[in-house]
Amino acid sequence: MHLTAEQGDITTVHVDAIVNAANSSLLGGGGVDGAIHAAAGPRLLAACRELRRTTVPDGLAVGDAVATPGFDLPAAWVIHTVGPNRHRGETDPDLLVSCFTRSLDVAADLRARSVAFPAVSAGVYGWDPDDVARTAVAAVRSWDDANPAAVDEVRFVLFDAAVHDAFERAL
Ligand code: ADP
């Protein structure tokens, strides 16, 4: 698997699937979630409401992942995951590992060959960017070892220079 980090806006990236750092409601929020909904258009919120009605009536659990189409995005798919919220006492790194590995499971089920991730939980959810970066890189590498050639390319797309630096260090 080809694994890279770049500074940029994940809504503009041409990959098969981008991952959204959503919240359990799936009904939109700030940060990268707000940017993805704005760029994908209103059909994304309608698809998320449909998932809430059918698949995840109580909301998406922390560490789990589900997919919708990308609608107006360059990416064909959005994989929504819910990171652990440090301000709510969700400090177990396994929850963050699960965000990355479950998202890749969903990507593989979709036959997505290229996936872009943001720094899940490194914004409003309050995790240290270096902890997120180390956890993300280790999780993706071990998923790739367990699922060889299932996904060709993972790009970490980081909005902030400091978070990008953290991912460069982790790689
Ligand atoms: P969380 O609630 O999981 O912490 P946030 O959206 O608050 O999620 O932040 C996660 C990371 O996403 C932060 O580092 C933030 O700077 C970054 N981010 C915000 N907008 C974008 C974007 N358009 N593309 C990529 N990353 C983004």
GROMACS .gro file of C-alpha atoms and ligand atoms in nm:
model
  198
    1MET     CA    1   0.000   0.000   0.000
    2HIS     CA    2   0.116   0.352  -0.083
    3LEU     CA    3   0.083   0.570   0.228
    4THR     CA    4   0.131   0.951   0.212
    5ALA     CA    5   0.056   1.271   0.404
    6GLU     CA    6  -0.021   1.606   0.241
    7GLN     CA    7  -0.156   1.941   0.352
    8GLY     CA    8  -0.489   2.028   0.188
    9ASP     CA    9  -0.866   2.021   0.178
   10ILE     CA   10  -1.002   1.667   0.171
   11THR     CA   11  -1.316   1.776  -0.017
   12THR     CA   12  -1.107   1.843  -0.331
   13VAL     CA   13  -0.916   1.514  -0.340
   14HIS     CA   14  -0.964   1.272  -0.630
   15VAL     CA   15  -0.982   0.931  -0.466
   16ASP     CA   16  -1.244   0.657  -0.461
   17ALA     CA   17  -1.345   0.730  -0.101
   18ILE     CA   18  -1.288   1.009   0.151
   19VAL     CA   19  -1.340   0.952   0.522
   20ASN     CA   20  -1.548   1.196   0.724
   21ALA     CA   21  -1.482   1.265   1.093
   22ALA     CA   22  -1.854   1.270   1.166
   23ASN     CA   23  -2.045   1.266   1.492
   24SER     CA   24  -2.281   0.991   1.607
   25SER     CA   25  -2.590   1.172   1.476
   26LEU     CA   26  -2.455   1.169   1.117
   27LEU     CA   27  -2.660   1.484   1.070
   28GLY     CA   28  -2.373   1.723   1.013
   29GLY     CA   29  -2.142   1.930   1.230
   30GLY     CA   30  -1.850   2.168   1.204
   31GLY     CA   31  -1.491   2.111   1.099
   32VAL     CA   32  -1.425   1.861   0.825
   33ASP     CA   33  -1.782   1.726   0.857
   34GLY     CA   34  -1.930   2.067   0.771
   35ALA     CA   35  -1.687   2.110   0.482
   36ILE     CA   36  -1.776   1.768   0.337
   37HIS     CA   37  -2.151   1.831   0.362
   38ALA     CA   38  -2.111   2.174   0.200
   39ALA     CA   39  -1.909   2.032  -0.090
   40ALA     CA   40  -2.116   1.716  -0.143
   41GLY     CA   41  -2.447   1.905  -0.153
   42PRO     CA   42  -2.781   1.842   0.019
   43ARG     CA   43  -2.817   1.487  -0.109
   44LEU     CA   44  -2.546   1.383   0.139
   45LEU     CA   45  -2.757   1.491   0.437
   46ALA     CA   46  -3.058   1.311   0.286
   47ALA     CA   47  -2.850   0.991   0.252
   48CYS     CA   48  -2.731   1.027   0.613
   49ARG     CA   49  -3.091   1.072   0.732
   50GLU     CA   50  -3.182   0.755   0.542
   51LEU     CA   51  -2.898   0.565   0.716
   52ARG     CA   52  -3.032   0.689   1.052
   53ARG     CA   53  -3.381   0.565   0.958
   54THR     CA   54  -3.260   0.222   0.842
   55THR     CA   55  -2.911   0.105   0.946
   56VAL     CA   56  -2.816   0.306   1.256
   57PRO     CA   57  -3.138   0.432   1.422
   58ASP     CA   58  -2.955   0.505   1.750
   59GLY     CA   59  -2.666   0.679   1.576
   60LEU     CA   60  -2.326   0.552   1.465
   61ALA     CA   61  -2.111   0.413   1.749
   62VAL     CA   62  -1.769   0.559   1.825
   63GLY     CA   63  -1.512   0.366   1.620
   64ASP     CA   64  -1.762   0.238   1.364
   65ALA     CA   65  -1.798   0.340   0.995
   66VAL     CA   66  -2.069   0.353   0.727
   67ALA     CA   67  -2.068   0.471   0.365
   68THR     CA   68  -2.278   0.701   0.148
   69PRO     CA   69  -2.222   0.818  -0.208
   70GLY     CA   70  -2.005   1.129  -0.253
   71PHE     CA   71  -2.267   1.312  -0.463
   72ASP     CA   72  -2.110   1.645  -0.578
   73LEU     CA   73  -1.762   1.552  -0.446
   74PRO     CA   74  -1.485   1.425  -0.675
   75ALA     CA   75  -1.477   1.112  -0.454
   76ALA     CA   76  -1.733   0.842  -0.535
   77TRP     CA   77  -1.790   0.759  -0.167
   78VAL     CA   78  -1.789   0.919   0.177
   79ILE     CA   79  -1.710   0.682   0.462
   80HIS     CA   80  -1.840   0.833   0.786
   81THR     CA   81  -1.664   0.737   1.107
   82VAL     CA   82  -1.702   0.870   1.462
   83GLY     CA   83  -1.381   0.943   1.649
   84PRO     CA   84  -1.349   0.923   2.026
   85ASN     CA   85  -1.416   1.257   2.200
   86ARG     CA   86  -1.148   1.326   2.460
   87HIS     CA   87  -1.369   1.592   2.622
   88ARG     CA   88  -1.620   1.315   2.695
   89GLY     CA   89  -1.352   1.092   2.850
   90GLU     CA   90  -1.307   0.876   2.537
   91THR     CA   91  -0.932   0.828   2.574
   92ASP     CA   92  -0.893   0.462   2.467
   93PRO     CA   93  -0.664   0.453   2.161
   94ASP     CA   94  -0.835   0.132   2.043
   95LEU     CA   95  -1.142   0.345   1.963
   96LEU     CA   96  -0.929   0.556   1.729
   97VAL     CA   97  -0.761   0.247   1.578
   98SER     CA   98  -1.110   0.116   1.506
   99CYS     CA   99  -1.205   0.434   1.316
  100PHE     CA  100  -0.922   0.371   1.070
  101THR     CA  101  -0.957  -0.008   1.040
  102ARG     CA  102  -1.340  -0.008   1.017
  103SER     CA  103  -1.322   0.266   0.751
  104LEU     CA  104  -1.080   0.053   0.551
  105ASP     CA  105  -1.309  -0.252   0.592
  106VAL     CA  106  -1.593  -0.046   0.446
  107ALA     CA  107  -1.365   0.083   0.166
  108ALA     CA  108  -1.264  -0.273   0.076
  109ASP     CA  109  -1.631  -0.382   0.071
  110LEU     CA  110  -1.697  -0.097  -0.176
  111ARG     CA  111  -1.398  -0.205  -0.388
  112ALA     CA  112  -1.246   0.139  -0.332
  113ARG     CA  113  -0.876   0.131  -0.431
  114SER     CA  114  -0.779   0.476  -0.295
  115VAL     CA  115  -0.888   0.631   0.035
  116ALA     CA  116  -0.822   0.973   0.193
  117PHE     CA  117  -0.839   1.027   0.570
  118PRO     CA  118  -0.851   1.347   0.775
  119ALA     CA  119  -0.700   1.368   1.125
  120VAL     CA  120  -0.999   1.206   1.296
  121SER     CA  121  -1.043   1.337   1.657
  122ALA     CA  122  -0.760   1.592   1.625
  123GLY     CA  123  -1.000   1.889   1.603
  124VAL     CA  124  -1.300   1.958   1.826
  125TYR     CA  125  -1.268   1.608   1.981
  126GLY     CA  126  -0.944   1.720   2.142
  127TRP     CA  127  -0.685   1.448   2.072
  128ASP     CA  128  -0.318   1.542   2.043
  129PRO     CA  129  -0.225   1.548   1.671
  130ASP     CA  130   0.091   1.341   1.734
  131ASP     CA  131  -0.114   1.071   1.910
  132VAL     CA  132  -0.368   1.070   1.625
  133ALA     CA  133  -0.091   1.053   1.364
  134ARG     CA  134   0.097   0.766   1.530
  135THR     CA  135  -0.223   0.574   1.592
  136ALA     CA  136  -0.351   0.630   1.238
  137VAL     CA  137  -0.026   0.525   1.068
  138ALA     CA  138   0.008   0.210   1.282
  139ALA     CA  139  -0.359   0.118   1.233
  140VAL     CA  140  -0.347   0.156   0.854
  141ARG     CA  141  -0.019  -0.038   0.827
  142SER     CA  142  -0.147  -0.328   1.036
  143TRP     CA  143  -0.477  -0.334   0.843
  144ASP     CA  144  -0.275  -0.352   0.519
  145ASP     CA  145  -0.068  -0.641   0.658
  146ALA     CA  146  -0.389  -0.828   0.741
  147ASN     CA  147  -0.561  -0.742   0.409
  148PRO     CA  148  -0.280  -0.743   0.152
  149ALA     CA  149  -0.356  -0.554  -0.173
  150ALA     CA  150  -0.716  -0.482  -0.066
  151VAL     CA  151  -0.656  -0.104  -0.092
  152ASP     CA  152  -0.374   0.043  -0.307
  153GLU     CA  153  -0.341   0.393  -0.169
  154VAL     CA  154  -0.413   0.579   0.156
  155ARG     CA  155  -0.362   0.957   0.162
  156PHE     CA  156  -0.375   1.149   0.490
  157VAL     CA  157  -0.506   1.493   0.392
  158LEU     CA  158  -0.444   1.743   0.670
  159PHE     CA  159  -0.586   2.092   0.680
  160ASP     CA  160  -0.334   2.246   0.924
  161ALA     CA  161   0.044   2.268   0.884
  162ALA     CA  162   0.105   2.151   1.242
  163VAL     CA  163  -0.113   1.842   1.194
  164HIS     CA  164   0.055   1.770   0.862
  165ASP     CA  165   0.394   1.786   1.039
  166ALA     CA  166   0.268   1.535   1.298
  167PHE     CA  167   0.172   1.290   1.022
  168GLU     CA  168   0.505   1.338   0.844
  169ARG     CA  169   0.683   1.252   1.170
  170ALA     CA  170   0.465   0.944   1.221
  171LEU     CA  171   0.532   0.819   0.866
  172ADP     P1  172  -1.313   1.582   1.526
  172ADP     O1  173  -1.447   1.627   1.582
  172ADP     O2  174  -1.309   1.433   1.495
  172ADP     O3  175  -1.198   1.628   1.610
  172ADP     P2  176  -1.278   1.802   1.334
  172ADP     O4  177  -1.349   1.820   1.205
  172ADP     O5  178  -1.307   1.901   1.443
  172ADP     O6  179  -1.305   1.650   1.381
  172ADP     O7  180  -1.121   1.804   1.308
  172ADP     C1  181  -1.049   1.696   1.255
  172ADP     C2  182  -0.936   1.752   1.170
  172ADP     O8  183  -0.988   1.786   1.041
  172ADP     C3  184  -0.871   1.880   1.224
  172ADP     O9  185  -0.729   1.864   1.219
  172ADP     C4  186  -0.919   1.987   1.127
  172ADP    O10  187  -0.823   2.092   1.112
  172ADP     C5  188  -0.930   1.908   0.999
  172ADP     N1  189  -1.011   1.965   0.891
  172ADP     C6  190  -1.105   2.062   0.894
  172ADP     N2  191  -1.152   2.087   0.769
  172ADP     C7  192  -1.085   2.003   0.685
  172ADP     C8  193  -1.085   1.980   0.543
  172ADP     N3  194  -1.167   2.048   0.461
  172ADP     N4  195  -1.000   1.885   0.492
  172ADP     C9  196  -0.919   1.815   0.573
  172ADP     N5  197  -0.914   1.831   0.707
  172ADP    C10  198  -0.995   1.923   0.762
   0.00000   0.00000   0.00000
